[in-house]
mmCIF file of C-alpha atoms in Angstrom:
data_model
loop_
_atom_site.group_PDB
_atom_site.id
_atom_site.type_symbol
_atom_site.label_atom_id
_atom_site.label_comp_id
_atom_site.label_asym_id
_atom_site.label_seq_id
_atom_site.Cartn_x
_atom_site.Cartn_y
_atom_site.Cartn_z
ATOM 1 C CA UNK A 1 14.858 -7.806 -4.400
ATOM 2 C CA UNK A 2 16.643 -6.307 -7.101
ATOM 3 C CA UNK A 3 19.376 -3.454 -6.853
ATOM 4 C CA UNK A 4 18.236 -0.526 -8.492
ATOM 5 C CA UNK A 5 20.181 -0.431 -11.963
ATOM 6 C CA UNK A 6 21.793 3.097 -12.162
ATOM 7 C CA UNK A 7 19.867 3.786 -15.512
ATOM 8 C CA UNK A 8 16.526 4.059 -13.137
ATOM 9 C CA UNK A 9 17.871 6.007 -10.999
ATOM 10 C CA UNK A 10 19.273 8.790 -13.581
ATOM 11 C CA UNK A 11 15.728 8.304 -15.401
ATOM 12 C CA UNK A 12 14.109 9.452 -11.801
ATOM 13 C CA UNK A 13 16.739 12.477 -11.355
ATOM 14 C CA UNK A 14 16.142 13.461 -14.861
ATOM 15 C CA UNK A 15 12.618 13.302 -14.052
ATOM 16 C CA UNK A 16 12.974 15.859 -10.925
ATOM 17 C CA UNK A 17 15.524 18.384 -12.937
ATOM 18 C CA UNK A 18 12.692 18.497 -15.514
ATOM 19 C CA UNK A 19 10.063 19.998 -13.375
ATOM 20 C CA UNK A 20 9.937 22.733 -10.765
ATOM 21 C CA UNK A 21 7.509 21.362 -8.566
ATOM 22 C CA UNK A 22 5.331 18.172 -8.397
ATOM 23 C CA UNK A 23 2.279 16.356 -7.306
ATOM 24 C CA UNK A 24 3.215 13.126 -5.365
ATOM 25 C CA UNK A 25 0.068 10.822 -5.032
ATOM 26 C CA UNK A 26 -0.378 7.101 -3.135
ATOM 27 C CA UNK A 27 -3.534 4.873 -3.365
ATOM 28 C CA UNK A 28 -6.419 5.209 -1.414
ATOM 29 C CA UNK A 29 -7.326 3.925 1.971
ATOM 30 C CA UNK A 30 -3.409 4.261 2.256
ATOM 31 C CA UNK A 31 -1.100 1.767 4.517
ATOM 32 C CA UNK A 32 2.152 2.277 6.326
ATOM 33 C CA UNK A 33 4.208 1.400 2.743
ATOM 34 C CA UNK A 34 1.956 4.160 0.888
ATOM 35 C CA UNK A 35 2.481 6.522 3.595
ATOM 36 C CA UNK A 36 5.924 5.728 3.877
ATOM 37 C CA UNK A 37 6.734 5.644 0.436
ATOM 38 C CA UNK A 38 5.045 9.028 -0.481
ATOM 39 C CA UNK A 39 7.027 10.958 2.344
ATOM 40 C CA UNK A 40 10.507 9.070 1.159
ATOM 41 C CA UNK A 41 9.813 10.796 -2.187
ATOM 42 C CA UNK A 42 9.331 14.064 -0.546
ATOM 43 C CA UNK A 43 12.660 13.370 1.346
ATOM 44 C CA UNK A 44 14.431 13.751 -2.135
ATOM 45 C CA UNK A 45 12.635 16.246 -3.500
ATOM 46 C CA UNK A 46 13.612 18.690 -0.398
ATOM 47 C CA UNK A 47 17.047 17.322 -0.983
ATOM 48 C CA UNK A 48 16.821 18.826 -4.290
ATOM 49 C CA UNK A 49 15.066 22.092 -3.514
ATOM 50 C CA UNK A 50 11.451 21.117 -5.308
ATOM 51 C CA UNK A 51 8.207 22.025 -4.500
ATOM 52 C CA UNK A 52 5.437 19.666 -3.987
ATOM 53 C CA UNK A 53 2.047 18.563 -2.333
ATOM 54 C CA UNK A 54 1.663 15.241 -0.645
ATOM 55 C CA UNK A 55 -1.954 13.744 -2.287
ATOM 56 C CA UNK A 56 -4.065 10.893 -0.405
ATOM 57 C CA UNK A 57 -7.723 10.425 -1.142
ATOM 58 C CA UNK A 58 -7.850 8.791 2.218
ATOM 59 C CA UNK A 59 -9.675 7.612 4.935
ATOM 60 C CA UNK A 60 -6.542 7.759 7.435
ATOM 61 C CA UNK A 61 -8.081 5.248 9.399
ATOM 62 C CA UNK A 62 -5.516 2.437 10.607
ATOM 63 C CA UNK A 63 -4.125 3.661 13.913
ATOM 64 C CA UNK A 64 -0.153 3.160 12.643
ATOM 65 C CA UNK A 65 -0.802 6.024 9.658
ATOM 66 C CA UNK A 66 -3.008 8.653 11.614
ATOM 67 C CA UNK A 67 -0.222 10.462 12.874
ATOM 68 C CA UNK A 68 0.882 11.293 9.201
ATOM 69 C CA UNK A 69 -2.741 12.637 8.123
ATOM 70 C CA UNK A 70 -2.304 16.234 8.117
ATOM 71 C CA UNK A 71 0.788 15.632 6.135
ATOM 72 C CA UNK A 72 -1.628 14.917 3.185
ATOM 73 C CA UNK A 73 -4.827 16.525 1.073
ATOM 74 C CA UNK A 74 -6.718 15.609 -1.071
ATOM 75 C CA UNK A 75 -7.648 18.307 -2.684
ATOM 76 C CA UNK A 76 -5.747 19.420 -6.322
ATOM 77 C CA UNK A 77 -4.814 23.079 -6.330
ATOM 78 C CA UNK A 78 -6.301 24.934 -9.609
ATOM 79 C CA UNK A 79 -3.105 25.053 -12.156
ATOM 80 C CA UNK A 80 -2.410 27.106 -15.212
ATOM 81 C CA UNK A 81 -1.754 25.833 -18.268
ATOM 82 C CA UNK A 82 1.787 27.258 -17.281
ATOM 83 C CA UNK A 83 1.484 25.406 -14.029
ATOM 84 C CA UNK A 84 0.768 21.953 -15.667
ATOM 85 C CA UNK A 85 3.982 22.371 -17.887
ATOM 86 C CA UNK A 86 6.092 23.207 -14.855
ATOM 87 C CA UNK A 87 4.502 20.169 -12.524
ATOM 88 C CA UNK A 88 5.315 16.080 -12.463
ATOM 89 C CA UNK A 89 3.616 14.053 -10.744
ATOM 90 C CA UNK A 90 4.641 10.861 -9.129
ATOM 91 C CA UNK A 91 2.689 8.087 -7.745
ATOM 92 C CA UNK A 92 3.728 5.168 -5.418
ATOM 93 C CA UNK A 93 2.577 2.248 -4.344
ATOM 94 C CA UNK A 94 0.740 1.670 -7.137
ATOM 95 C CA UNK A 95 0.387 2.675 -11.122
ATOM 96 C CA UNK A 96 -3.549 3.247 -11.794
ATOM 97 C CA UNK A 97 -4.671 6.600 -11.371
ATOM 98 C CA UNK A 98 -8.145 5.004 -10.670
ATOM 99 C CA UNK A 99 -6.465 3.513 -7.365
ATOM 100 C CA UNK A 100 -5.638 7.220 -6.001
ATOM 101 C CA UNK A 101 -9.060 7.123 -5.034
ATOM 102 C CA UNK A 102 -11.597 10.455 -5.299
ATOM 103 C CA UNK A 103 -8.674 13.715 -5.355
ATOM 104 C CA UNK A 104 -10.319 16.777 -5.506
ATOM 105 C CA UNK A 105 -8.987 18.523 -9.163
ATOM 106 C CA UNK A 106 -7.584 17.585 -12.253
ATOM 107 C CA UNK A 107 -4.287 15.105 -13.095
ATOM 108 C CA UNK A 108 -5.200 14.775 -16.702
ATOM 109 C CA UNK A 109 -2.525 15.236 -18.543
ATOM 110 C CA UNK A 110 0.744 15.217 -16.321
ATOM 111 C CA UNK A 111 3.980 13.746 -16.775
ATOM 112 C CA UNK A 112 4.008 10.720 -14.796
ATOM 113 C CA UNK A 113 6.797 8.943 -13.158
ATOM 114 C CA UNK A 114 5.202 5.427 -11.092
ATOM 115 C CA UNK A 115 7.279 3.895 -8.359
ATOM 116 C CA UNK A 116 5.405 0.262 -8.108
ATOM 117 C CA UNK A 117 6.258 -3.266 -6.125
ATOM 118 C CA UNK A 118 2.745 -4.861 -7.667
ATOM 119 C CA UNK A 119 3.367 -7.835 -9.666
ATOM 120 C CA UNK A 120 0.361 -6.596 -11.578
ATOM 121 C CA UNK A 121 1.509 -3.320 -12.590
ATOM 122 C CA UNK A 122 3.405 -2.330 -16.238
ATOM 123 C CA UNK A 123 7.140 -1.054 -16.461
ATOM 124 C CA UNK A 124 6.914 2.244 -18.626
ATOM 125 C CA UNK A 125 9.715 4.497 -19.900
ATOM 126 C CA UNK A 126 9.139 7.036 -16.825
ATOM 127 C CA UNK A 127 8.592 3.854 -14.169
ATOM 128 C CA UNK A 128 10.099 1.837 -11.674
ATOM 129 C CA UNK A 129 8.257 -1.331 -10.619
ATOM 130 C CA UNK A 130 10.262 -4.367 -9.364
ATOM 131 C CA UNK A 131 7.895 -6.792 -8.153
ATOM 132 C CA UNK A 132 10.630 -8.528 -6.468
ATOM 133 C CA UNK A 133 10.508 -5.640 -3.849
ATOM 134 C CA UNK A 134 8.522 -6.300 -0.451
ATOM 135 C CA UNK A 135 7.533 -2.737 -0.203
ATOM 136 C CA UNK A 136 7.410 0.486 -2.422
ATOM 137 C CA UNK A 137 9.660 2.263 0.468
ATOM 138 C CA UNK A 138 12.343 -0.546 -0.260
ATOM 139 C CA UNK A 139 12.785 1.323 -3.849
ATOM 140 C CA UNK A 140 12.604 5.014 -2.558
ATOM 141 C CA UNK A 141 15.100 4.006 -0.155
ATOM 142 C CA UNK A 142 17.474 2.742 -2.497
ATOM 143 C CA UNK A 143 16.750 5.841 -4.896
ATOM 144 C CA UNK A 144 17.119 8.283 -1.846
ATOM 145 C CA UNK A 145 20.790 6.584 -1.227
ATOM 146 C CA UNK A 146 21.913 6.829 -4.501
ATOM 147 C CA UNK A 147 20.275 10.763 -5.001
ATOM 148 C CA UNK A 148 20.774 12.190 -1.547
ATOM 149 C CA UNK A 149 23.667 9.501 0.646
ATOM 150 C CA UNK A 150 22.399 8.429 4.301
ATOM 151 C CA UNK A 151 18.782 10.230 6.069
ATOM 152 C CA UNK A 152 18.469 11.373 8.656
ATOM 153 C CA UNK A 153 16.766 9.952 11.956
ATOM 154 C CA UNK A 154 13.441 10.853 10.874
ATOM 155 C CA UNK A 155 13.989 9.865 7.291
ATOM 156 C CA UNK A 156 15.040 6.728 8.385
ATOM 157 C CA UNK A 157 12.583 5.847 10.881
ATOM 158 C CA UNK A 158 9.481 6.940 7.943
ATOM 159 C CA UNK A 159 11.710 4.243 5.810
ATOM 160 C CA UNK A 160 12.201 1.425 8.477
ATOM 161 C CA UNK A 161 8.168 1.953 9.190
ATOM 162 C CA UNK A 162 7.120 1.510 5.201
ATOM 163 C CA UNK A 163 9.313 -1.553 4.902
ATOM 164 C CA UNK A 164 8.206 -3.097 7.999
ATOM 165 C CA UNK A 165 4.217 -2.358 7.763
ATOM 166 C CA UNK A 166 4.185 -4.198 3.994
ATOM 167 C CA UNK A 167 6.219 -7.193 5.000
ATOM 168 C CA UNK A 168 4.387 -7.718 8.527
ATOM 169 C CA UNK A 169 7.494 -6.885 10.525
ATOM 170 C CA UNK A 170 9.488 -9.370 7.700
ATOM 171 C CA UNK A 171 7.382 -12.520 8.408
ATOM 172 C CA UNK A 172 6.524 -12.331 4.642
ATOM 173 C CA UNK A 173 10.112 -12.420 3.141
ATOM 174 C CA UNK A 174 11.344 -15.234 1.810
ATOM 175 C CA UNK A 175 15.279 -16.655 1.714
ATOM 176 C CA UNK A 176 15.742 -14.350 -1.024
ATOM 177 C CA UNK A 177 15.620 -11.664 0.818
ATOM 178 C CA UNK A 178 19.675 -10.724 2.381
ATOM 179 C CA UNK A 179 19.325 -6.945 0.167
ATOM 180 C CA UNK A 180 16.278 -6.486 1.907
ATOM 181 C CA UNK A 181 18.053 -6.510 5.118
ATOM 182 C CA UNK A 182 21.243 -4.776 4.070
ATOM 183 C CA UNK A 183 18.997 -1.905 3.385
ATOM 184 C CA UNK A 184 17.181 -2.440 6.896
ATOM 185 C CA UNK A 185 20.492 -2.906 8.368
ATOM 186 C CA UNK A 186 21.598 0.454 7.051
ATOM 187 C CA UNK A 187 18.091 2.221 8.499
ATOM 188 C CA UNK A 188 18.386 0.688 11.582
ATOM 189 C CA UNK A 189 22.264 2.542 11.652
ATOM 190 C CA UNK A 190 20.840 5.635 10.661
ATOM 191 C CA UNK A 191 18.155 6.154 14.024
ATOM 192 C CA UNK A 192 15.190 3.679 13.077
ATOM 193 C CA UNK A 193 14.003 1.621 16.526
ATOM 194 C CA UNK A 194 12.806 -2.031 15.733
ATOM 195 C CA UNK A 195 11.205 -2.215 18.966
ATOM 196 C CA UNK A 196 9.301 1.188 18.692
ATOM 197 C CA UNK A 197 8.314 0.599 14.918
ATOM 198 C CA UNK A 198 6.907 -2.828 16.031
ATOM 199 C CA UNK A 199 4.852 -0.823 19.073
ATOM 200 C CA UNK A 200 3.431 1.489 16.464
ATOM 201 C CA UNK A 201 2.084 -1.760 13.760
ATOM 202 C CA UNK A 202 0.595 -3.772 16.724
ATOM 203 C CA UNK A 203 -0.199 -1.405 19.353
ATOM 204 C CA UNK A 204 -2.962 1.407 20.030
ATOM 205 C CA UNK A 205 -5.942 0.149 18.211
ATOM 206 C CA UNK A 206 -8.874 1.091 19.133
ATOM 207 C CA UNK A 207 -11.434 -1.252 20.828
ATOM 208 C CA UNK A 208 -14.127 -1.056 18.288
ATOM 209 C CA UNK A 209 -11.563 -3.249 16.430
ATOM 210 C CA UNK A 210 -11.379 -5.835 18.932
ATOM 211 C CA UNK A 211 -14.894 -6.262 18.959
ATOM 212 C CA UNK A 212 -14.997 -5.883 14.875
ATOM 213 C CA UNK A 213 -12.060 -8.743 15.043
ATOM 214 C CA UNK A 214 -14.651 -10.614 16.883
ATOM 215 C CA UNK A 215 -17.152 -10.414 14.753
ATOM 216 C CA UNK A 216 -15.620 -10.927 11.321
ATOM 217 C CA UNK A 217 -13.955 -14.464 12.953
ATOM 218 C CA UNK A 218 -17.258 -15.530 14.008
ATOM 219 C CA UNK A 219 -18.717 -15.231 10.109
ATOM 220 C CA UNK A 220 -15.430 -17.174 8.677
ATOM 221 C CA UNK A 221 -16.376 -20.210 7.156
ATOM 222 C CA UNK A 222 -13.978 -23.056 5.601
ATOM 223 C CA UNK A 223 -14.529 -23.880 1.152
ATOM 224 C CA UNK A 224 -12.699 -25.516 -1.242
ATOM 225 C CA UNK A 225 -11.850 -28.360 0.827
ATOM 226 C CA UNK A 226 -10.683 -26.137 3.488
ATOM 227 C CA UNK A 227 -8.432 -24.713 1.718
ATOM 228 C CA UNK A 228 -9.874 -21.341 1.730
ATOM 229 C CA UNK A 229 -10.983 -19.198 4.525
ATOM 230 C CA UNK A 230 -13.581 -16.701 4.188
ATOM 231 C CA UNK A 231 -15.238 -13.700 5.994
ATOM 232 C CA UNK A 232 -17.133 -10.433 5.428
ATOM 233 C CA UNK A 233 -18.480 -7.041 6.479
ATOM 234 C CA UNK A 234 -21.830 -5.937 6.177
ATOM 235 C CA UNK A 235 -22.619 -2.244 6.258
ATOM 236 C CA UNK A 236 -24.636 -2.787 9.649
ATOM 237 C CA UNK A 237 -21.340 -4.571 11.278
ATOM 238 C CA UNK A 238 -18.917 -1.176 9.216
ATOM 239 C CA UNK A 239 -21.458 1.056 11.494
ATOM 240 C CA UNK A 240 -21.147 -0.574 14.848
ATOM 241 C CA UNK A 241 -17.328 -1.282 14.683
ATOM 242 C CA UNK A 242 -16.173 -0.144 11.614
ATOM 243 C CA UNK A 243 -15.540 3.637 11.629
ATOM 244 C CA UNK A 244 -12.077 3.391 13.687
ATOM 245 C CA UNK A 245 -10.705 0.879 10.947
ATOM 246 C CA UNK A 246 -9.992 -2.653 11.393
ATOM 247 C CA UNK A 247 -7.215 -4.961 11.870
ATOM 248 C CA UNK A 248 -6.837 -6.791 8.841
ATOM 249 C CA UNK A 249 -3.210 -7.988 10.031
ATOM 250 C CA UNK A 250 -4.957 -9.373 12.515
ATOM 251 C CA UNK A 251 -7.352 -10.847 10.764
ATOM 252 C CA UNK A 252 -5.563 -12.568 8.049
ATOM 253 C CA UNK A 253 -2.893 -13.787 10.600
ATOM 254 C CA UNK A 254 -5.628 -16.097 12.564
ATOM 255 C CA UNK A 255 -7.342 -16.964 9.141
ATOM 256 C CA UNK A 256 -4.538 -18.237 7.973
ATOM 257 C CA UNK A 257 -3.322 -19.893 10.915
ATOM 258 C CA UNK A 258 -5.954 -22.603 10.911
ATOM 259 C CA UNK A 259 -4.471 -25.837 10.031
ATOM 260 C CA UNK A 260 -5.099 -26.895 6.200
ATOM 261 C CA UNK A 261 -5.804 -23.204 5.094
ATOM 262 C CA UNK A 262 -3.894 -21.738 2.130
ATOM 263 C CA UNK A 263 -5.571 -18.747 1.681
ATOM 264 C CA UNK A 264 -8.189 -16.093 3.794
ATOM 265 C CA UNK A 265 -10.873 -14.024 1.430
ATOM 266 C CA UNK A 266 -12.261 -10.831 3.204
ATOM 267 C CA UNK A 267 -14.910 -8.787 1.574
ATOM 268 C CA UNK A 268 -16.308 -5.603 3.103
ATOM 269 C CA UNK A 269 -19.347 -4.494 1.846
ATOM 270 C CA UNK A 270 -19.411 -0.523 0.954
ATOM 271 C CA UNK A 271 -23.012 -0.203 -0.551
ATOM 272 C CA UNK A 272 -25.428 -2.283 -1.269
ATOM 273 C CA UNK A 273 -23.934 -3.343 -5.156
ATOM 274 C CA UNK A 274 -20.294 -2.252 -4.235
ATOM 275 C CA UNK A 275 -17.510 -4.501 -1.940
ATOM 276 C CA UNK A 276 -13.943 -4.041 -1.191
ATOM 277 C CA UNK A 277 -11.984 -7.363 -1.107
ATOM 278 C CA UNK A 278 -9.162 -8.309 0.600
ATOM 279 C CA UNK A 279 -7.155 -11.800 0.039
ATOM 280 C CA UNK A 280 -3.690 -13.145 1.118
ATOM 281 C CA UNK A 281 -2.122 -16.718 0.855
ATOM 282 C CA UNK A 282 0.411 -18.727 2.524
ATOM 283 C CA UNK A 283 2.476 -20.049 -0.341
ATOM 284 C CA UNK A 284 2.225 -21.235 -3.650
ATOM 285 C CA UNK A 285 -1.682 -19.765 -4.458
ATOM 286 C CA UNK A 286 -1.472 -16.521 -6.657
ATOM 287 C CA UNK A 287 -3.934 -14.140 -5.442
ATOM 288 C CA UNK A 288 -3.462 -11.380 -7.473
ATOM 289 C CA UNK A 289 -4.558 -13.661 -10.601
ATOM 290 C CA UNK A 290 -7.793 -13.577 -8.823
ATOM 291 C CA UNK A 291 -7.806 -10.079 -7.582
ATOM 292 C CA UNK A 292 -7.279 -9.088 -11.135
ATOM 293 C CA UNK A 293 -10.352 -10.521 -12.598
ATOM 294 C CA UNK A 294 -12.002 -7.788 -9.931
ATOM 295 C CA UNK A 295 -10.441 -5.431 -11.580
ATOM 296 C CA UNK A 296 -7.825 -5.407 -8.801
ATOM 297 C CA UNK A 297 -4.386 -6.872 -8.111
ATOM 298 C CA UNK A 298 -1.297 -6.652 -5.771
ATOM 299 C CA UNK A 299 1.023 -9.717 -4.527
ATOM 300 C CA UNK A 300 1.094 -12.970 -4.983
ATOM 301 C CA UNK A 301 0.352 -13.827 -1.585
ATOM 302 C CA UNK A 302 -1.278 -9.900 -0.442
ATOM 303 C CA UNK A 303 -3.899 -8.403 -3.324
ATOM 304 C CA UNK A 304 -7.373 -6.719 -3.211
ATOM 305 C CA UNK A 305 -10.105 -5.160 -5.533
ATOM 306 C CA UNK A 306 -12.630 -2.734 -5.402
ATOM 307 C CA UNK A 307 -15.323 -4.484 -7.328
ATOM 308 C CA UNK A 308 -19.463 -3.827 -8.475
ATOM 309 C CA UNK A 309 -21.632 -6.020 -7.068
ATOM 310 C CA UNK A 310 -23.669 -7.548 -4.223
ATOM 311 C CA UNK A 311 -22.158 -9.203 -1.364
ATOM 312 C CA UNK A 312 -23.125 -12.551 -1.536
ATOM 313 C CA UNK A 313 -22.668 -12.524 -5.444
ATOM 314 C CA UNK A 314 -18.528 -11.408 -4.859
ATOM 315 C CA UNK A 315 -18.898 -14.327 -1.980
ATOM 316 C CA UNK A 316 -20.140 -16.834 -4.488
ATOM 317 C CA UNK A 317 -17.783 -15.876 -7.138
ATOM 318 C CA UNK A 318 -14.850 -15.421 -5.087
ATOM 319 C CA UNK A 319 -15.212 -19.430 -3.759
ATOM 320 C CA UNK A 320 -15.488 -20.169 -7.878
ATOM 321 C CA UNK A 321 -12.415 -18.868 -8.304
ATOM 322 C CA UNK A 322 -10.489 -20.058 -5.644
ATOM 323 C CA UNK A 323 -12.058 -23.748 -5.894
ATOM 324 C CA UNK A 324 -10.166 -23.841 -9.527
ATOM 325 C CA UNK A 325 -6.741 -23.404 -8.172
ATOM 326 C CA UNK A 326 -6.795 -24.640 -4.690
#
């Protein structure tokens, strides 16, 4: 991970001394890093005395983030002309204002400043993005140190809890990653609990997931030599089991524990021509090069898309893809 060059940082507090109060706005179908993220920007905006609304399109539906739900709306409030020119918005976690989901109003038009991590996301003038970063809330933490000095318990424990949630409790990070660390390390001093952040990520799911788990490993079949593992989610199975969310940790961990596999494909079907996919790798295969051409993108080894199209046509074309590079 990079250290934040002290240019960004200035850009962002210019940014907030511009505007009296903002709009700050995470993807849809948020996770612990979009959650996290969003509230770590809210940190620094009460440090400096701003107004603003926390925006999330929603569903709140992974057991870890529920807590944080009525934190959130989605709903716009009507602005003035006058408002507009007095309001920023920022979005984290990604840089698309497609991927904030269905918000209930009008962004149109806003100065925009995008805190990103996605390798497939563009720097700007009014951006951050540093793909190098294993979580969004790695990048608000390291503006909210330079801005505002050390947070508080709480502030800390929403940071620890963002970092953690996008790097699966730091399995993902690589031998690159000692500033990733420091920064924990500094968290950790600050009132964040390891033990009780872990708890949270793996603990109180509800049992339709267990039984959704279940199901979803029983469809997973082996292509491209093995190499790939892939499952799915029909809108009969989202019904039975679905409406409590789903552990996709979960999920992806056993996928990708098999011996030979290099990468696990989930696609969840929303309609009957619309899917949600889901794909993560173990190493060197790219899947955001994939996820892109679904009009997605993410990580190189953790992307997804929200793609037209029937189920078993995303199934077919997904194995395409993935037989070229695996």
């Amino acid at each position: 991970m990079k250290s934040l060059q002290n240019e960004k940082v200035l850009a962002f507090k210019s940014f907030i001394e511009a505007y009296d109060s903002f709009l700050i706005a995470g993807h849809k179908e948020p996770d612990g890093d979009c959650v996290a993220s969003s509230l770590g920007i809210s940190y620094i905006l009460d440090f400096f005395g701003k107004e603003y609304i926390l925006l999330n399109a929603g569903p709140f539906k992974r057991s870890e983030i529920s807590i944080y739900s009525d934190k959130f709306t989605s709903r716009i409030p009507f602005m003035s002309e006058y408002d507009r020119q007095r309001t920023g918005l920022i979005i984290t976690d990604c840089s698309e204002l497609h991927r904030l989901g269905e918000l209930d109003g009008d962004l149109s038009g806003l100065d925009t400043f995008i805190i990103d991590h996605h390798k497939t996301s563009e720097e700007g003038e009014n951006s951050i993005i540093d793909s190098s970063a294993p979580a969004a809330a790695c990048i608000v933490h390291q503006l909210f140190s330079a801005l505002c000095g050390k947070p508080s318990k709480e502030q800390a424990e929403t940071l620890f809890f963002g970092i953690s949630t996008d790097t699966g409790f730091f399995r993902f990070l690589t031998e690159n990653s000692a500033d990733v660390f420091r920064g924990v390390s500094e968290l950790v001093e600050c009132g964040a609990n390891p033990k009780e952040t872990y708890r949270r990520m793996t603990g109180g799911k509800p049992w339709s997931t267990r039984k959704l788990l279940g199901i979803l490993l029983s469809k997973a079949e082996l292509y491209a030599n093995g190499k790939l593992a892939l499952t799915f989610e029909t809108m009969d199975d989202s019904k039975l089991y679905g409406q409590e969310g789903r552990d996709s940790d979960a999920l992806y961990s056993a996928l990708l524990s098999a011996e030979g596999v290099e990468a696990a494909a989930f696609i969840r079907q929303d309609t009957e021509t619309t899917c949600t996919i889901g794909l993560r790798s173990n190493t060197t295969c790219d899947v955001s090069v994939i996820a892109a051409k679904f009009g997605g993108g993410g990580h190189k080894n953790a992307s997804g898309a929200a793609t037209d199209g029937r189920l078993e046509t995303i199934k077919q074309l997904l194995i395409k893809e993935f037989s070229k590079v695996l």
